[in-house]
């Protein structure tokens, strides 16, 4: 009853609170009853090893493994269940030589401190995450910033025992633990994450205009944490006993998106209550959470209340591209029927000709967007014959890494628009009762896809720390310039730069019509990005074609 009174006091809609709270918490705080009673839908007294209900009915009392061990929290990964942790880095015998070369430097990380082998302090873990994963103000323009850019400012204002502080600590320990391959750091991260969940549950019941921003960042950090910690184990568990191939929208990646849904719910809740908007943070969160890029992958339309980027303060080229991508998400959803055999299509589904025409309009809009960009958005192309770095000995240089990221977002979207149009034209020719030749138009689409994929390949060296110094060191240092800052690192791709490459590379390698030379180069770089970020989901995208365009 106290929870209901608190909800009423905060004037929160109960259904939204349950979406934000129960779905987020339930996976970590399971029911304490035995499995037998749960299946019979009766109340369990939770007495171990045999509950009263089962004893009275002479039934076998079956417990979840975590309950038998007396665990307070639900085990979300194989490690928490006592199973061996997944290997820290790819087994080289499973990789091609070029892949090994691309990945080897990203998996050997040390801190500059001579005490790097001693147990790290809280500040060391936070500093490592801050330096490697978070852009400073002068490193990336505002139009390319996402929520992580604002974490530090809110963390500094938060209470020491707040869910935000605990979530930041959990993420910091997780990324440093993966970098050092240190089980103790990972265990500490798991404890901190559980504490953050407990604290966040209380803070949700006290939601006000004053703490909504803090909770928004916390939920986004929790999604990041789960990507780092649980991706591989979750996918492994889901695939056990299943012979199904990955589908065209990567369904198995979207089983647990409650943290992103919770963050989106917080944005909507602010609108419903008429609370003063925080456009800078909301805009940054919208760019990353349950929004356009995710919708394109999932094959679902954007939520109507998130569609208008202008309401969140987007403007200029970003607003124009944002609007086009909203339509691409809708096209992606409508085009899924093209993957079905003719006998499985319904009359209510869009005709291939309609999809082809819509894709042609979007192709023209994207070409116009690129053509009309202001001069300070332009990139240049130079020759560079650096081995193992370039695709065709040509590389791009951009005004900033933020500009390069948006150009690559444009290329990825433009690739899939032409891929959808090409597929629609092919299906249209096959299904027509009349002889229709669409080959010339298909060839034009293919030429555009190849050109865009090549430009995507040429952009990647700009993000790579390709200049090796101190070569006599057992772990050679690299240097990369971000904005006006020169950063020394052991990564091939610094984590914060890797985050800018992840989405466009994932789309490109998932497009069947991208030519094989470009696709293989992009797959190698996507694996390097995945290894840098410790993101097993991205590894799976590179290896198993989790999506199809």
Coordinates of C-alpha atoms in Angstrom, one line a residue:
X1 CA 0.0 0.0 0.0
X2 CA 2.8 2.4 0.8
X3 CA 4.0 2.1 -2.8
X4 CA 0.6 3.0 -4.2
X5 CA 0.4 6.1 -1.9
X6 CA 3.8 7.2 -3.0
X7 CA 2.7 6.8 -6.7
X8 CA -0.4 8.9 -6.0
X9 CA 1.6 11.6 -4.2
X10 CA 3.9 11.8 -7.2
X11 CA 0.9 11.8 -9.5
X12 CA 2.4 9.2 -11.8
X13 CA 0.2 7.1 -14.1
X14 CA 0.3 3.6 -12.7
X15 CA 0.6 1.9 -16.0
X16 CA 3.6 4.0 -16.9
X17 CA 5.2 3.5 -13.5
X18 CA 4.8 -0.3 -14.0
X19 CA 6.5 0.0 -17.4
X20 CA 9.3 2.0 -16.0
X21 CA 9.7 0.2 -12.7
X22 CA 8.4 -3.4 -12.7
X23 CA 9.8 -4.4 -16.1
X24 CA 13.2 -2.9 -15.1
X25 CA 13.3 -4.4 -11.7
X26 CA 11.6 -7.8 -12.2
X27 CA 14.5 -9.3 -14.1
X28 CA 16.7 -8.5 -11.1
X29 CA 14.2 -9.0 -8.3
X30 CA 12.4 -12.2 -9.1
X31 CA 9.5 -13.8 -7.1
X32 CA 10.9 -15.8 -4.2
X33 CA 8.6 -18.8 -4.6
X34 CA 9.4 -22.2 -5.9
X35 CA 9.0 -23.0 -9.6
X36 CA 6.3 -25.7 -8.8
X37 CA 4.0 -23.1 -7.1
X38 CA 4.7 -20.5 -9.8
X39 CA 3.5 -22.9 -12.5
X40 CA 0.4 -23.8 -10.4
X41 CA -0.2 -20.1 -9.8
X42 CA -0.5 -20.5 -6.1
X43 CA 1.2 -18.6 -3.2
X44 CA 4.4 -20.1 -2.0
X45 CA 5.7 -19.8 1.6
X46 CA 9.3 -20.0 0.3
X47 CA 10.4 -22.5 2.9
X48 CA 13.5 -24.4 1.8
X49 CA 14.1 -27.1 0.7
X50 CA 10.4 -28.1 0.4
X51 CA 7.8 -25.5 0.7
X52 CA 4.6 -26.1 2.7
X53 CA 2.3 -26.2 -0.4
X54 CA 4.4 -28.9 -2.1
X55 CA 4.9 -30.9 1.1
X56 CA 1.2 -30.9 1.8
X57 CA 0.3 -32.0 -1.8
X58 CA 3.3 -34.5 -2.0
X59 CA 4.6 -32.7 -5.1
X60 CA 8.2 -32.3 -6.1
X61 CA 9.4 -28.9 -4.9
X62 CA 11.6 -27.4 -7.6
X63 CA 13.6 -24.3 -7.0
X64 CA 15.4 -21.9 -9.3
X65 CA 19.2 -22.4 -9.0
X66 CA 19.5 -18.9 -7.6
X67 CA 16.8 -19.5 -5.0
X68 CA 18.4 -22.7 -3.9
X69 CA 21.6 -20.8 -3.2
X70 CA 19.7 -18.1 -1.3
X71 CA 20.6 -15.4 -3.8
X72 CA 18.7 -12.2 -3.4
X73 CA 19.1 -11.2 -7.0
X74 CA 18.2 -13.1 -10.2
X75 CA 21.3 -14.4 -12.0
X76 CA 21.4 -12.7 -15.4
X77 CA 24.5 -14.3 -16.8
X78 CA 26.3 -17.6 -16.9
X79 CA 29.1 -16.3 -14.6
X80 CA 26.7 -15.4 -11.8
X81 CA 25.5 -19.0 -12.1
X82 CA 28.9 -20.3 -11.3
X83 CA 29.8 -21.2 -14.9
X84 CA 33.1 -20.2 -16.5
X85 CA 33.3 -16.6 -17.7
X86 CA 33.5 -16.2 -21.5
X87 CA 37.0 -15.8 -22.9
X88 CA 38.4 -12.3 -22.6
X89 CA 39.4 -12.1 -26.3
X90 CA 38.7 -14.0 -29.5
X91 CA 40.6 -17.3 -30.0
X92 CA 43.0 -16.5 -32.7
X93 CA 42.7 -20.0 -34.3
X94 CA 39.1 -19.0 -35.2
X95 CA 40.1 -15.8 -37.0
X96 CA 41.6 -15.0 -40.3
X97 CA 45.1 -13.5 -40.2
X98 CA 43.8 -10.0 -41.1
X99 CA 41.3 -10.2 -38.3
X100 CA 44.0 -11.1 -35.8
X101 CA 46.1 -8.2 -36.9
X102 CA 43.1 -5.8 -36.6
X103 CA 42.1 -7.0 -33.1
X104 CA 45.5 -7.7 -31.4
X105 CA 46.2 -4.2 -30.4
X106 CA 42.8 -3.5 -29.0
X107 CA 43.0 -6.4 -26.6
X108 CA 46.3 -5.4 -25.0
X109 CA 45.6 -2.4 -22.8
X110 CA 47.6 -1.0 -19.9
X111 CA 47.2 2.2 -17.9
X112 CA 50.0 4.7 -18.0
X113 CA 50.3 4.5 -14.2
X114 CA 53.2 2.3 -13.0
X115 CA 50.8 0.9 -10.4
X116 CA 48.5 -0.5 -13.0
X117 CA 48.8 -4.0 -11.6
X118 CA 47.7 -3.0 -8.1
X119 CA 44.0 -3.0 -7.2
X120 CA 42.4 0.2 -8.7
X121 CA 40.7 2.8 -6.6
X122 CA 37.2 4.1 -7.4
X123 CA 38.8 7.2 -8.9
X124 CA 41.1 5.1 -11.1
X125 CA 38.2 3.2 -12.6
X126 CA 36.2 6.3 -13.1
X127 CA 39.1 8.2 -14.7
X128 CA 39.8 5.3 -17.1
X129 CA 36.2 5.3 -18.2
X130 CA 36.2 9.1 -18.5
X131 CA 39.4 9.3 -20.6
X132 CA 38.6 6.4 -22.9
X133 CA 34.8 6.5 -23.3
X134 CA 33.6 10.0 -22.8
X135 CA 34.1 13.0 -25.2
X136 CA 35.2 16.3 -23.7
X137 CA 33.6 19.6 -24.9
X138 CA 36.3 20.4 -27.4
X139 CA 36.5 16.8 -28.9
X140 CA 33.0 16.6 -30.5
X141 CA 30.5 19.2 -31.7
X142 CA 27.1 19.4 -30.0
X143 CA 25.1 17.9 -32.9
X144 CA 27.0 14.6 -32.4
X145 CA 26.9 14.4 -28.6
X146 CA 24.9 11.7 -26.9
X147 CA 23.8 11.2 -23.3
X148 CA 27.2 10.0 -22.0
X149 CA 28.7 13.5 -22.6
X150 CA 26.6 14.8 -19.8
X151 CA 27.1 12.0 -17.2
X152 CA 29.9 13.7 -15.3
X153 CA 28.0 17.0 -14.7
X154 CA 25.1 15.1 -13.2
X155 CA 27.3 12.6 -11.3
X156 CA 29.1 15.5 -9.6
X157 CA 25.8 16.9 -8.4
X158 CA 24.3 13.6 -7.3
X159 CA 24.3 12.2 -3.8
X160 CA 27.2 9.7 -3.0
X161 CA 24.7 6.8 -2.6
X162 CA 22.4 7.8 -5.5
X163 CA 21.6 5.2 -8.2
X164 CA 23.4 7.4 -10.7
X165 CA 26.7 7.4 -8.8
X166 CA 26.4 3.6 -8.3
X167 CA 25.6 3.1 -12.0
X168 CA 28.6 5.2 -13.1
X169 CA 30.8 3.1 -10.7
X170 CA 29.3 -0.1 -12.1
X171 CA 30.1 0.9 -15.7
X172 CA 33.5 2.2 -14.8
X173 CA 34.5 -1.1 -13.1
X174 CA 33.0 -3.1 -15.9
X175 CA 35.0 -1.4 -18.7
X176 CA 38.2 -1.4 -16.7
X177 CA 37.6 -5.1 -15.7
X178 CA 37.2 -6.0 -19.4
X179 CA 40.3 -4.0 -20.3
X180 CA 42.5 -5.6 -17.6
X181 CA 40.7 -9.0 -17.9
X182 CA 40.3 -8.8 -14.1
X183 CA 37.5 -10.9 -12.5
X184 CA 37.6 -9.0 -9.2
X185 CA 36.7 -5.8 -11.1
X186 CA 33.9 -7.5 -12.8
X187 CA 32.6 -8.9 -9.5
X188 CA 32.7 -5.4 -8.0
X189 CA 30.8 -4.1 -11.0
X190 CA 28.1 -6.7 -10.5
X191 CA 27.7 -5.7 -6.9
X192 CA 27.5 -2.0 -7.7
X193 CA 24.9 -2.6 -10.5
X194 CA 22.7 -4.5 -8.0
X195 CA 23.0 -1.7 -5.5
X196 CA 22.1 0.8 -8.2
X197 CA 19.0 -1.2 -9.1
X198 CA 17.8 -1.2 -5.5
X199 CA 18.4 2.6 -5.1
X200 CA 16.7 3.4 -8.5
X201 CA 13.6 1.5 -7.4
X202 CA 13.2 3.9 -4.5
X203 CA 14.0 6.9 -6.5
X204 CA 11.4 6.1 -9.1
X205 CA 8.7 6.4 -6.4
X206 CA 10.0 9.9 -5.6
X207 CA 10.1 11.1 -9.3
X208 CA 9.9 14.8 -9.7
X209 CA 11.1 17.5 -12.1
X210 CA 14.2 17.8 -9.9
X211 CA 15.5 14.2 -10.3
X212 CA 14.1 13.1 -13.7
X213 CA 17.3 14.0 -15.5
X214 CA 19.4 12.0 -13.1
X215 CA 17.2 9.0 -13.5
X216 CA 17.2 9.3 -17.3
X217 CA 21.0 9.1 -17.3
X218 CA 20.9 6.2 -14.8
X219 CA 18.6 4.1 -17.0
X220 CA 20.7 4.8 -20.1
X221 CA 23.9 3.7 -18.2
X222 CA 22.2 0.5 -17.1
X223 CA 21.5 -0.4 -20.7
X224 CA 25.2 0.3 -21.5
X225 CA 26.2 -1.9 -18.5
X226 CA 24.1 -4.8 -19.7
X227 CA 25.6 -4.6 -23.2
X228 CA 29.1 -4.8 -21.7
X229 CA 28.4 -7.5 -19.1
X230 CA 25.6 -9.8 -20.3
X231 CA 25.4 -9.7 -24.1
X232 CA 27.2 -12.9 -24.8
X233 CA 25.8 -15.0 -22.0
X234 CA 22.2 -13.8 -22.8
X235 CA 22.5 -14.7 -26.4
X236 CA 24.0 -18.0 -25.6
X237 CA 21.2 -18.9 -23.3
X238 CA 18.6 -17.8 -25.7
X239 CA 20.0 -20.0 -28.5
X240 CA 20.3 -23.2 -26.4
X241 CA 18.0 -25.8 -27.9
X242 CA 17.0 -23.6 -30.8
X243 CA 17.7 -24.4 -34.5
X244 CA 16.3 -21.1 -35.7
X245 CA 18.6 -18.9 -37.8
X246 CA 18.9 -15.2 -36.9
X247 CA 16.0 -13.4 -38.6
X248 CA 16.0 -10.3 -40.7
X249 CA 15.4 -7.9 -37.8
X250 CA 17.7 -9.5 -35.2
X251 CA 14.8 -10.3 -32.9
X252 CA 17.0 -12.0 -30.3
X253 CA 18.7 -8.7 -29.5
X254 CA 15.4 -7.0 -28.5
X255 CA 14.3 -9.5 -25.9
X256 CA 15.3 -7.2 -23.0
X257 CA 15.2 -3.6 -23.8
X258 CA 13.5 -2.5 -20.6
X259 CA 16.1 0.1 -19.7
X260 CA 15.8 1.9 -23.0
X261 CA 12.1 1.7 -22.8
X262 CA 12.2 3.1 -19.3
X263 CA 14.4 6.0 -20.5
X264 CA 12.0 6.7 -23.4
X265 CA 9.1 6.5 -20.9
X266 CA 10.8 9.2 -18.7
X267 CA 11.0 11.5 -21.7
X268 CA 7.3 11.0 -22.4
X269 CA 6.4 11.4 -18.7
X270 CA 8.1 14.8 -18.7
X271 CA 6.0 15.9 -21.6
X272 CA 2.8 14.6 -20.0
X273 CA 3.4 16.4 -16.8
X274 CA 4.4 19.6 -18.6
X275 CA 7.7 19.8 -16.7
X276 CA 10.3 22.2 -17.9
X277 CA 12.2 20.5 -20.8
X278 CA 15.9 19.9 -20.7
X279 CA 16.4 20.0 -24.5
X280 CA 20.2 19.5 -24.4
X281 CA 19.9 16.2 -22.4
X282 CA 16.7 15.1 -24.0
X283 CA 18.1 15.6 -27.5
X284 CA 21.2 13.7 -26.6
X285 CA 19.2 10.8 -25.1
X286 CA 16.8 10.7 -28.0
X287 CA 19.7 10.2 -30.4
X288 CA 20.7 7.0 -28.7
X289 CA 17.9 5.3 -27.0
X290 CA 14.7 3.7 -28.3
X291 CA 14.8 5.9 -31.4
X292 CA 15.4 6.1 -35.1
X293 CA 18.6 4.1 -35.4
X294 CA 17.2 1.3 -33.3
X295 CA 13.9 1.4 -35.2
X296 CA 15.6 1.0 -38.5
X297 CA 17.4 -2.1 -37.2
X298 CA 14.2 -3.5 -35.6
X299 CA 12.0 -2.8 -38.6
X300 CA 9.5 -0.8 -36.5
X301 CA 8.3 2.8 -36.9
X302 CA 9.4 5.5 -34.6
X303 CA 7.0 6.4 -31.7
X304 CA 4.9 9.4 -32.9
X305 CA 5.8 11.5 -29.9
X306 CA 9.5 11.0 -30.7
X307 CA 9.3 11.7 -34.4
X308 CA 9.7 15.5 -34.5
X309 CA 13.3 16.2 -33.9
X310 CA 12.6 20.0 -33.8
X311 CA 10.7 19.5 -30.5
X312 CA 13.9 18.3 -29.0
X313 CA 16.0 21.1 -30.5
X314 CA 17.5 19.5 -33.5
X315 CA 18.1 21.9 -36.4
X316 CA 20.0 22.4 -39.6
X317 CA 21.5 19.3 -41.4
X318 CA 20.8 17.1 -38.3
X319 CA 17.1 17.9 -38.4
X320 CA 16.9 17.3 -42.1
X321 CA 18.7 13.9 -41.8
X322 CA 16.6 13.1 -38.8
X323 CA 13.4 13.6 -40.8
X324 CA 14.6 11.4 -43.6
X325 CA 15.6 8.6 -41.2
X326 CA 12.1 8.6 -39.7
X327 CA 10.8 7.8 -43.2
X328 CA 13.5 5.2 -43.7
X329 CA 12.4 3.4 -40.5
X330 CA 8.9 3.3 -41.9
X331 CA 10.2 2.0 -45.2
X332 CA 12.2 -0.7 -43.5
X333 CA 9.1 -1.9 -41.7
X334 CA 7.0 -2.0 -44.9
X335 CA 9.8 -3.7 -46.9
X336 CA 10.0 -6.7 -44.6
X337 CA 7.3 -8.3 -46.7
X338 CA 9.9 -8.5 -49.6
X339 CA 11.7 -11.3 -47.7
X340 CA 8.6 -13.5 -47.7
X341 CA 7.7 -15.9 -50.5
X342 CA 4.9 -14.7 -52.7
X343 CA 2.5 -17.3 -51.2
X344 CA 3.1 -15.8 -47.7
X345 CA 2.3 -12.2 -48.6
X346 CA -1.1 -10.6 -47.8
X347 CA -3.1 -8.3 -50.0
X348 CA -2.9 -5.7 -47.2
X349 CA 0.9 -5.5 -47.5
X350 CA 2.5 -2.8 -49.7
X351 CA 3.1 -3.8 -53.3
X352 CA 6.8 -4.1 -54.4
X353 CA 6.2 -1.2 -56.8
X354 CA 5.0 1.0 -54.0
X355 CA 8.1 0.2 -51.9
X356 CA 10.4 0.8 -54.9
X357 CA 8.8 4.2 -55.5
X358 CA 9.1 5.2 -51.9
X359 CA 12.7 4.1 -51.8
X360 CA 13.4 6.1 -54.9
X361 CA 12.0 9.3 -53.3
X362 CA 14.1 8.7 -50.2
X363 CA 17.2 8.1 -52.3
X364 CA 16.7 11.5 -54.0
X365 CA 16.2 13.2 -50.6
X366 CA 19.4 11.7 -49.3
X367 CA 21.3 12.8 -52.4
X368 CA 19.9 16.3 -51.9
X369 CA 20.9 16.3 -48.2
X370 CA 24.5 15.5 -49.1
X371 CA 24.7 18.0 -52.0
X372 CA 23.3 20.9 -50.0
X373 CA 25.5 20.6 -46.9
X374 CA 27.3 23.8 -45.9
X375 CA 31.0 24.0 -46.8
X376 CA 32.2 23.5 -43.3
X377 CA 30.6 20.0 -43.4
X378 CA 32.7 18.9 -46.4
X379 CA 35.4 16.2 -46.3
X380 CA 38.5 15.8 -48.4
X381 CA 40.1 12.6 -49.9
X382 CA 43.8 12.0 -49.9
X383 CA 46.0 9.1 -50.9
X384 CA 47.5 6.9 -48.1
X385 CA 49.2 3.6 -48.6
X386 CA 49.4 2.6 -44.9
X387 CA 49.3 -1.2 -44.7
X388 CA 46.3 -2.9 -43.0
X389 CA 44.6 0.4 -42.5
X390 CA 43.2 1.6 -45.8
X391 CA 40.8 -0.2 -48.1
X392 CA 42.0 1.2 -51.4
X393 CA 44.8 3.5 -50.4
X394 CA 42.5 6.5 -50.2
X395 CA 41.3 8.1 -47.0
X396 CA 38.9 10.8 -45.9
X397 CA 39.6 13.7 -43.6
X398 CA 36.6 15.5 -41.8
X399 CA 36.3 18.7 -39.9
X400 CA 35.7 16.6 -36.8
X401 CA 34.9 13.1 -35.7
X402 CA 31.4 14.3 -35.2
X403 CA 31.1 15.3 -38.8
X404 CA 32.6 12.0 -39.9
X405 CA 30.0 10.1 -37.7
X406 CA 27.1 11.9 -39.3
X407 CA 28.5 11.3 -42.8
X408 CA 28.7 7.6 -42.0
X409 CA 25.2 7.6 -40.7
X410 CA 24.0 9.1 -43.9
X411 CA 26.0 6.5 -45.9
X412 CA 24.6 3.6 -44.0
X413 CA 21.0 4.8 -44.4
X414 CA 21.6 5.5 -48.1
X415 CA 23.0 2.0 -48.6
X416 CA 19.9 0.3 -47.1
X417 CA 17.5 2.6 -49.0
X418 CA 19.1 1.4 -52.3
X419 CA 19.2 -2.2 -51.1
X420 CA 15.5 -2.1 -50.3
X421 CA 14.7 -0.5 -53.7
X422 CA 16.9 -3.1 -55.5
X423 CA 15.1 -5.9 -53.7
X424 CA 11.7 -4.4 -54.5
X425 CA 12.5 -4.0 -58.2
X426 CA 13.7 -7.7 -58.3
X427 CA 10.5 -8.9 -56.6
X428 CA 8.4 -6.7 -58.8
X429 CA 9.9 -8.3 -62.0
X430 CA 9.4 -11.8 -60.6
X431 CA 5.8 -11.4 -59.5
X432 CA 4.5 -9.5 -62.5
X433 CA 2.2 -11.3 -64.9
X434 CA 3.8 -9.1 -67.6
X435 CA 7.4 -9.1 -68.7
X436 CA 9.0 -6.2 -66.8
X437 CA 12.7 -5.5 -67.0
X438 CA 14.0 -3.7 -64.0
X439 CA 17.6 -4.7 -64.4
X440 CA 18.9 -1.3 -65.5
X441 CA 17.4 0.3 -62.4
X442 CA 18.7 -2.5 -60.2
X443 CA 22.2 -1.9 -61.6
X444 CA 22.0 1.8 -60.7
X445 CA 21.1 0.8 -57.2
X446 CA 24.0 -1.6 -57.0
X447 CA 26.4 1.1 -58.3
X448 CA 25.3 3.5 -55.6
X449 CA 25.6 0.8 -52.9
X450 CA 29.2 0.0 -54.0
X451 CA 30.2 3.7 -54.1
X452 CA 28.7 4.4 -50.6
X453 CA 30.3 1.3 -49.1
X454 CA 33.7 2.4 -50.5
X455 CA 33.3 5.9 -49.0
X456 CA 32.4 4.2 -45.7
X457 CA 35.6 2.2 -45.9
X458 CA 37.7 5.3 -46.7
X459 CA 36.3 7.1 -43.7
X460 CA 37.5 4.5 -41.1
X461 CA 41.2 5.4 -41.0
X462 CA 40.2 8.9 -39.8
X463 CA 38.9 7.1 -36.6
X464 CA 41.9 4.8 -36.2
X465 CA 44.9 5.6 -34.0
X466 CA 47.2 4.5 -36.9
X467 CA 50.5 6.3 -35.9
X468 CA 52.6 3.9 -33.8
X469 CA 55.3 5.4 -31.6
X470 CA 57.8 3.9 -29.1
X471 CA 58.0 0.7 -31.2
X472 CA 60.6 -0.8 -28.9
X473 CA 57.9 -1.1 -26.2
X474 CA 56.4 -4.5 -25.7
X475 CA 53.0 -2.8 -26.0
X476 CA 53.5 -0.1 -28.7
X477 CA 51.7 3.1 -28.1
X478 CA 49.4 4.8 -30.6
X479 CA 48.3 8.3 -30.9
X480 CA 45.1 9.8 -32.2
X481 CA 44.0 13.4 -32.4
X482 CA 40.5 14.3 -31.3
X483 CA 39.7 17.9 -31.8
X484 CA 42.6 19.8 -30.3
X485 CA 43.6 17.0 -28.0
X486 CA 46.4 14.4 -28.8
X487 CA 45.7 11.1 -27.0
X488 CA 48.1 8.3 -26.5
X489 CA 46.5 4.9 -26.4
X490 CA 47.0 1.1 -26.9
X491 CA 43.7 0.8 -28.7
X492 CA 43.5 0.6 -32.5
X493 CA 40.2 2.5 -32.2
X494 CA 39.7 4.4 -29.0
X495 CA 36.4 3.3 -27.3
X496 CA 34.7 6.7 -27.6
X497 CA 35.5 6.7 -31.4
X498 CA 34.4 3.1 -31.7
X499 CA 30.9 4.1 -30.5
X500 CA 30.6 6.4 -33.5
X501 CA 31.4 3.6 -35.9
X502 CA 29.3 0.8 -34.5
X503 CA 25.9 1.5 -36.0
X504 CA 26.8 2.4 -39.6
X505 CA 29.2 -0.6 -39.8
X506 CA 26.5 -2.9 -38.4
X507 CA 24.1 -1.8 -41.1
X508 CA 26.6 -2.0 -43.9
X509 CA 27.8 -5.6 -43.1
X510 CA 24.2 -6.7 -42.8
X511 CA 23.3 -5.5 -46.4
X512 CA 23.5 -8.4 -48.8
X513 CA 24.3 -6.3 -51.8
X514 CA 27.4 -4.6 -50.4
X515 CA 30.2 -5.9 -52.6
X516 CA 32.3 -8.6 -50.9
X517 CA 35.7 -6.7 -50.8
X518 CA 34.1 -3.8 -48.9
X519 CA 32.0 -6.1 -46.7
X520 CA 35.1 -8.1 -45.6
X521 CA 37.0 -4.9 -44.8
X522 CA 34.0 -3.5 -42.8
X523 CA 33.5 -6.8 -41.0
X524 CA 37.2 -6.7 -39.8
X525 CA 36.8 -3.2 -38.6
X526 CA 33.4 -4.0 -36.9
X527 CA 35.1 -6.8 -35.0
X528 CA 37.8 -4.4 -33.9
X529 CA 35.1 -2.0 -32.7
X530 CA 33.3 -4.8 -30.9
X531 CA 36.4 -6.0 -29.2
X532 CA 37.3 -2.4 -28.1
X533 CA 33.9 -2.0 -26.6
X534 CA 33.6 -5.5 -25.2
X535 CA 30.3 -5.8 -27.1
X536 CA 29.5 -9.4 -28.0
X537 CA 26.3 -8.4 -29.8
X538 CA 28.4 -6.4 -32.3
X539 CA 30.7 -9.4 -32.7
X540 CA 27.7 -11.6 -33.5
X541 CA 26.5 -9.0 -36.1
X542 CA 29.8 -9.3 -37.9
X543 CA 29.9 -13.1 -37.7
X544 CA 26.4 -14.2 -38.1
X545 CA 24.5 -11.7 -40.2
X546 CA 22.0 -10.9 -37.5
X547 CA 20.1 -8.5 -39.7
X548 CA 19.2 -8.4 -43.3
X549 CA 18.7 -5.4 -45.6

